Coordinates of C-alpha atoms and ligand atoms in Angstrom, one line a residue:
M1 CA 137.1 -133.1 4.1
S2 CA 139.2 -130.9 1.8
V3 CA 142.3 -129.3 3.2
S4 CA 142.1 -126.5 0.6
R5 CA 138.7 -125.5 1.7
S6 CA 139.9 -123.4 4.6
V7 CA 142.1 -121.3 2.3
R8 CA 139.5 -120.6 -0.3
L9 CA 138.8 -116.9 -1.0
R10 CA 135.7 -115.7 0.8
V11 CA 133.4 -114.0 -1.7
A12 CA 130.1 -112.1 -1.3
V13 CA 127.9 -111.4 -4.2
L14 CA 125.5 -108.4 -4.3
A15 CA 122.7 -108.8 -6.8
S16 CA 119.4 -107.2 -7.5
G17 CA 117.9 -109.3 -10.3
R18 CA 118.0 -112.6 -12.2
G19 CA 121.5 -113.4 -11.1
S20 CA 122.8 -115.1 -14.2
N21 CA 126.3 -113.8 -13.5
L22 CA 126.0 -115.1 -9.9
Q23 CA 125.1 -118.5 -11.4
A24 CA 128.2 -118.4 -13.7
V25 CA 130.4 -117.8 -10.7
I26 CA 128.7 -120.5 -8.7
D27 CA 129.1 -123.0 -11.5
T28 CA 132.8 -122.4 -12.0
I29 CA 133.4 -122.6 -8.2
E30 CA 131.4 -125.8 -8.0
A31 CA 133.4 -127.2 -11.0
G32 CA 136.6 -126.6 -9.0
Q33 CA 138.0 -124.0 -11.4
V34 CA 138.1 -121.2 -8.9
P35 CA 139.7 -121.4 -5.4
A36 CA 136.9 -119.4 -3.8
Q37 CA 133.7 -119.9 -1.8
I38 CA 130.6 -117.7 -1.8
V39 CA 129.9 -117.0 1.8
C40 CA 126.8 -114.9 1.3
V41 CA 124.6 -113.5 -1.5
I42 CA 123.0 -110.2 -0.6
S43 CA 120.2 -108.3 -2.4
N44 CA 118.3 -105.1 -2.0
K45 CA 115.3 -106.8 -3.6
R46 CA 113.4 -109.3 -1.6
D47 CA 112.2 -111.3 -4.6
A48 CA 115.5 -111.2 -6.5
V49 CA 116.0 -114.5 -8.5
A50 CA 119.6 -114.3 -7.4
L51 CA 118.5 -115.1 -3.8
E52 CA 116.6 -118.1 -5.1
R53 CA 119.7 -119.3 -6.9
A54 CA 121.8 -118.9 -3.8
R55 CA 119.3 -121.0 -1.7
K56 CA 119.2 -123.6 -4.4
H57 CA 123.0 -124.0 -4.0
G58 CA 122.9 -124.0 -0.2
L59 CA 124.4 -120.5 0.0
K60 CA 123.5 -118.0 2.6
D61 CA 121.0 -115.5 1.1
L62 CA 120.3 -112.2 2.7
F63 CA 117.7 -109.6 1.8
V64 CA 118.7 -106.2 3.2
D65 CA 115.7 -103.9 3.0
P66 CA 116.6 -100.4 1.9
R67 CA 113.3 -99.0 3.1
P68 CA 114.2 -98.4 6.8
F69 CA 117.0 -96.1 5.5
A70 CA 114.9 -94.1 3.0
G71 CA 114.2 -90.5 3.7
R72 CA 117.4 -89.7 5.6
P73 CA 120.0 -87.5 4.0
D74 CA 122.6 -90.2 4.3
S75 CA 120.3 -93.1 3.3
R76 CA 122.8 -94.6 0.8
E77 CA 125.7 -94.4 3.2
A78 CA 123.6 -95.8 6.1
Y79 CA 122.5 -98.7 3.9
D80 CA 126.1 -99.4 3.0
H81 CA 127.2 -99.4 6.6
A82 CA 124.6 -102.1 7.2
L83 CA 126.0 -104.1 4.3
L84 CA 129.6 -103.5 5.5
E85 CA 128.7 -105.0 8.9
I86 CA 127.4 -108.1 7.2
L87 CA 130.5 -108.3 5.0
Q88 CA 132.7 -108.0 8.0
Q89 CA 130.7 -110.5 9.9
Y90 CA 131.2 -113.1 7.1
E91 CA 134.9 -112.1 6.8
V92 CA 134.4 -111.3 3.1
E93 CA 137.6 -110.8 1.2
L94 CA 136.1 -110.1 -2.3
V95 CA 132.8 -108.4 -3.1
L96 CA 131.2 -109.0 -6.5
L97 CA 128.5 -106.7 -7.8
A98 CA 126.5 -108.8 -10.2
G99 CA 123.6 -106.9 -11.6
Y100 CA 123.5 -104.9 -8.4
M101 CA 121.4 -101.9 -9.4
K102 CA 122.2 -99.6 -6.5
I103 CA 125.0 -97.1 -6.4
V104 CA 127.6 -98.0 -3.8
T105 CA 129.0 -95.3 -1.7
A106 CA 132.5 -94.5 -0.3
V107 CA 131.6 -96.5 2.8
L108 CA 131.9 -99.8 0.8
V109 CA 134.3 -98.6 -1.9
N110 CA 136.9 -97.5 0.7
A111 CA 136.5 -100.6 2.8
Y112 CA 136.9 -102.8 -0.2
A113 CA 139.3 -100.8 -2.4
N114 CA 140.7 -103.1 -5.1
R115 CA 138.6 -105.9 -3.5
M116 CA 135.3 -105.1 -5.1
M117 CA 134.5 -105.9 -8.7
N118 CA 131.6 -105.0 -11.0
I119 CA 130.5 -106.4 -14.4
H120 CA 129.1 -104.0 -16.9
P121 CA 127.6 -104.7 -20.3
S122 CA 129.7 -102.3 -22.4
L123 CA 133.3 -101.8 -23.4
L124 CA 134.1 -99.2 -20.8
P125 CA 134.8 -96.3 -20.8
S126 CA 132.2 -96.2 -23.6
F127 CA 128.7 -96.3 -22.3
P128 CA 128.6 -96.3 -18.5
G129 CA 125.2 -96.2 -16.9
L130 CA 122.0 -97.8 -18.1
D131 CA 120.5 -99.0 -21.5
V132 CA 124.0 -99.4 -22.8
Q133 CA 123.2 -102.0 -25.5
K134 CA 120.7 -99.6 -27.1
K135 CA 123.2 -96.7 -26.9
A136 CA 125.9 -98.8 -28.6
I137 CA 123.5 -99.7 -31.4
D138 CA 122.2 -96.1 -31.8
W139 CA 125.8 -94.8 -31.9
G140 CA 126.6 -97.0 -34.8
C141 CA 129.3 -99.0 -33.0
K142 CA 130.5 -102.1 -34.8
L143 CA 131.7 -103.7 -31.5
A144 CA 130.1 -104.0 -28.1
G145 CA 131.1 -106.1 -25.2
C146 CA 131.4 -106.3 -21.4
T147 CA 133.9 -105.2 -18.8
V148 CA 134.9 -106.5 -15.3
H149 CA 136.4 -103.7 -13.3
F150 CA 137.3 -102.8 -9.8
V151 CA 134.8 -100.5 -8.2
T152 CA 135.7 -96.9 -7.4
E153 CA 133.4 -94.0 -6.4
G154 CA 132.7 -93.0 -10.0
V155 CA 130.0 -95.2 -11.5
D156 CA 131.5 -97.7 -14.0
E157 CA 134.9 -95.9 -13.8
G158 CA 137.3 -98.2 -11.9
P159 CA 140.4 -100.0 -13.2
I160 CA 139.6 -102.5 -15.9
I161 CA 140.4 -106.1 -15.2
I162 CA 139.0 -108.0 -18.3
Q163 CA 137.0 -107.1 -21.3
A164 CA 135.3 -109.2 -24.0
A165 CA 134.0 -107.9 -27.4
V166 CA 131.2 -109.0 -29.6
P167 CA 130.2 -107.7 -33.0
I168 CA 127.1 -105.6 -33.4
L169 CA 125.0 -107.0 -36.3
D170 CA 122.9 -104.9 -38.6
D171 CA 119.7 -106.6 -37.4
D172 CA 120.6 -106.4 -33.7
T173 CA 118.0 -105.2 -31.2
P174 CA 119.1 -104.2 -27.6
E175 CA 117.8 -107.6 -26.5
T176 CA 119.7 -109.7 -29.1
L177 CA 122.9 -107.8 -28.4
A178 CA 122.4 -108.1 -24.7
A179 CA 122.1 -111.8 -25.0
R180 CA 125.3 -112.1 -27.1
I181 CA 127.1 -109.9 -24.5
L182 CA 125.8 -112.0 -21.6
V183 CA 127.4 -115.1 -23.0
Q184 CA 130.7 -113.3 -22.7
E185 CA 129.9 -111.9 -19.2
H186 CA 129.5 -115.4 -18.0
K187 CA 133.0 -116.2 -19.1
I188 CA 134.9 -113.2 -18.0
Y189 CA 133.4 -112.7 -14.5
P190 CA 134.4 -116.1 -13.2
R191 CA 137.8 -115.7 -14.9
A192 CA 138.4 -112.4 -13.1
V193 CA 137.4 -114.0 -9.8
Q194 CA 139.8 -116.8 -10.5
L195 CA 142.7 -114.5 -11.3
F196 CA 142.0 -112.6 -8.0
A197 CA 141.7 -115.7 -6.0
E198 CA 145.0 -116.9 -7.4
G199 CA 146.7 -113.6 -6.5
R200 CA 147.5 -112.8 -10.1
L201 CA 146.1 -109.2 -10.3
Q202 CA 148.1 -106.1 -9.7
V203 CA 146.8 -102.6 -9.8
D204 CA 149.1 -100.0 -11.3
G205 CA 147.3 -96.7 -11.4
R206 CA 144.4 -97.2 -13.8
R207 CA 145.8 -100.4 -15.2
V208 CA 145.3 -103.9 -13.9
L209 CA 148.2 -106.1 -14.7
I210 CA 147.7 -109.8 -14.9
D211 CA 150.5 -112.2 -13.9
A212 CA 152.9 -109.3 -13.5
P213 CA 156.1 -110.0 -11.7
K214 CA 155.5 -109.5 -8.0
P215 CA 157.4 -106.5 -6.6
D216 CA 157.7 -106.3 -2.8
G217 CA 155.0 -104.6 -1.0
E218 CA 151.4 -103.8 -1.0
A219 CA 150.5 -103.3 -4.7
I220 CA 149.9 -107.0 -5.0
I221 CA 146.2 -107.7 -4.6
S222 CA 146.0 -111.0 -2.9
P223 CA 143.4 -112.6 -0.8
S224 CA 146.1 -113.5 1.8
Ligands
GAR1 C1 124.3 -107.9 -16.6 O1 124.1 -107.8 -18.0 C2 125.2 -106.9 -16.0 O2 126.3 -106.7 -16.9 C3 124.4 -105.7 -15.9 O3 123.1 -106.2 -15.4 C4 123.0 -107.5 -15.9 C5 122.7 -108.4 -14.7 O4 122.4 -109.7 -15.1 N1 125.0 -104.8 -14.9 C6 124.9 -103.5 -15.1 O5 124.3 -102.9 -16.0 C7 125.6 -102.7 -14.1 N2 125.9 -101.3 -14.5 P1 122.3 -110.9 -14.1 O6 121.5 -110.4 -12.9 O7 121.7 -112.0 -14.9 O8 123.7 -111.2 -13.7

């Protein structure tokens, strides 16, 4: 029995697809590099590979079907209320969006302000949204990359925690560029979780300071 187990940060991962970022976080936690535990993996897609990955590692996997909420004017908020109940039930302290292809509403954003992260495959604030590798190539950018940021109501707009850059090569396609970026995603997302779990992130307006001296008070983002 490990004494540190009970103090590990309780993390939930929301994912819609293949879950390679989920896998990267699982791997670093299992390697003992991050003082955290994934208490549930939730998907809006029944057949998400991310759920299979969770099961394979003995993690709780949950499919939350959006269909019963469809058609009502507040369908997104109602869905997020259902998610919030689950997150509260599992006493989740940090939420990771990892290829979660559903817009989160104020219901979740406010409940997890500065405690919900997203990973996005561009150097924000350039290229929020979809198809961003193609957009970076088409624009003629020389650098692309990825960003881990806290989630706010604006899509891909929240305070930036970590970024990594990669070159855009003359013969890149969106696929080759995405693959090069993904390698970096798998490094910076676990790193961001580690920094959070160690209480080393501080939000100052739009800026996220790492290892800043701790002032008294609530600006410190800490799991405890
Ligand atoms: C990742 O490239 C992630 O950055 C991107 O979806 C992919 C999910 O891959 N997220 C977004 O575009 C969000 N705006 P994964 O399921 O293998 O982690």
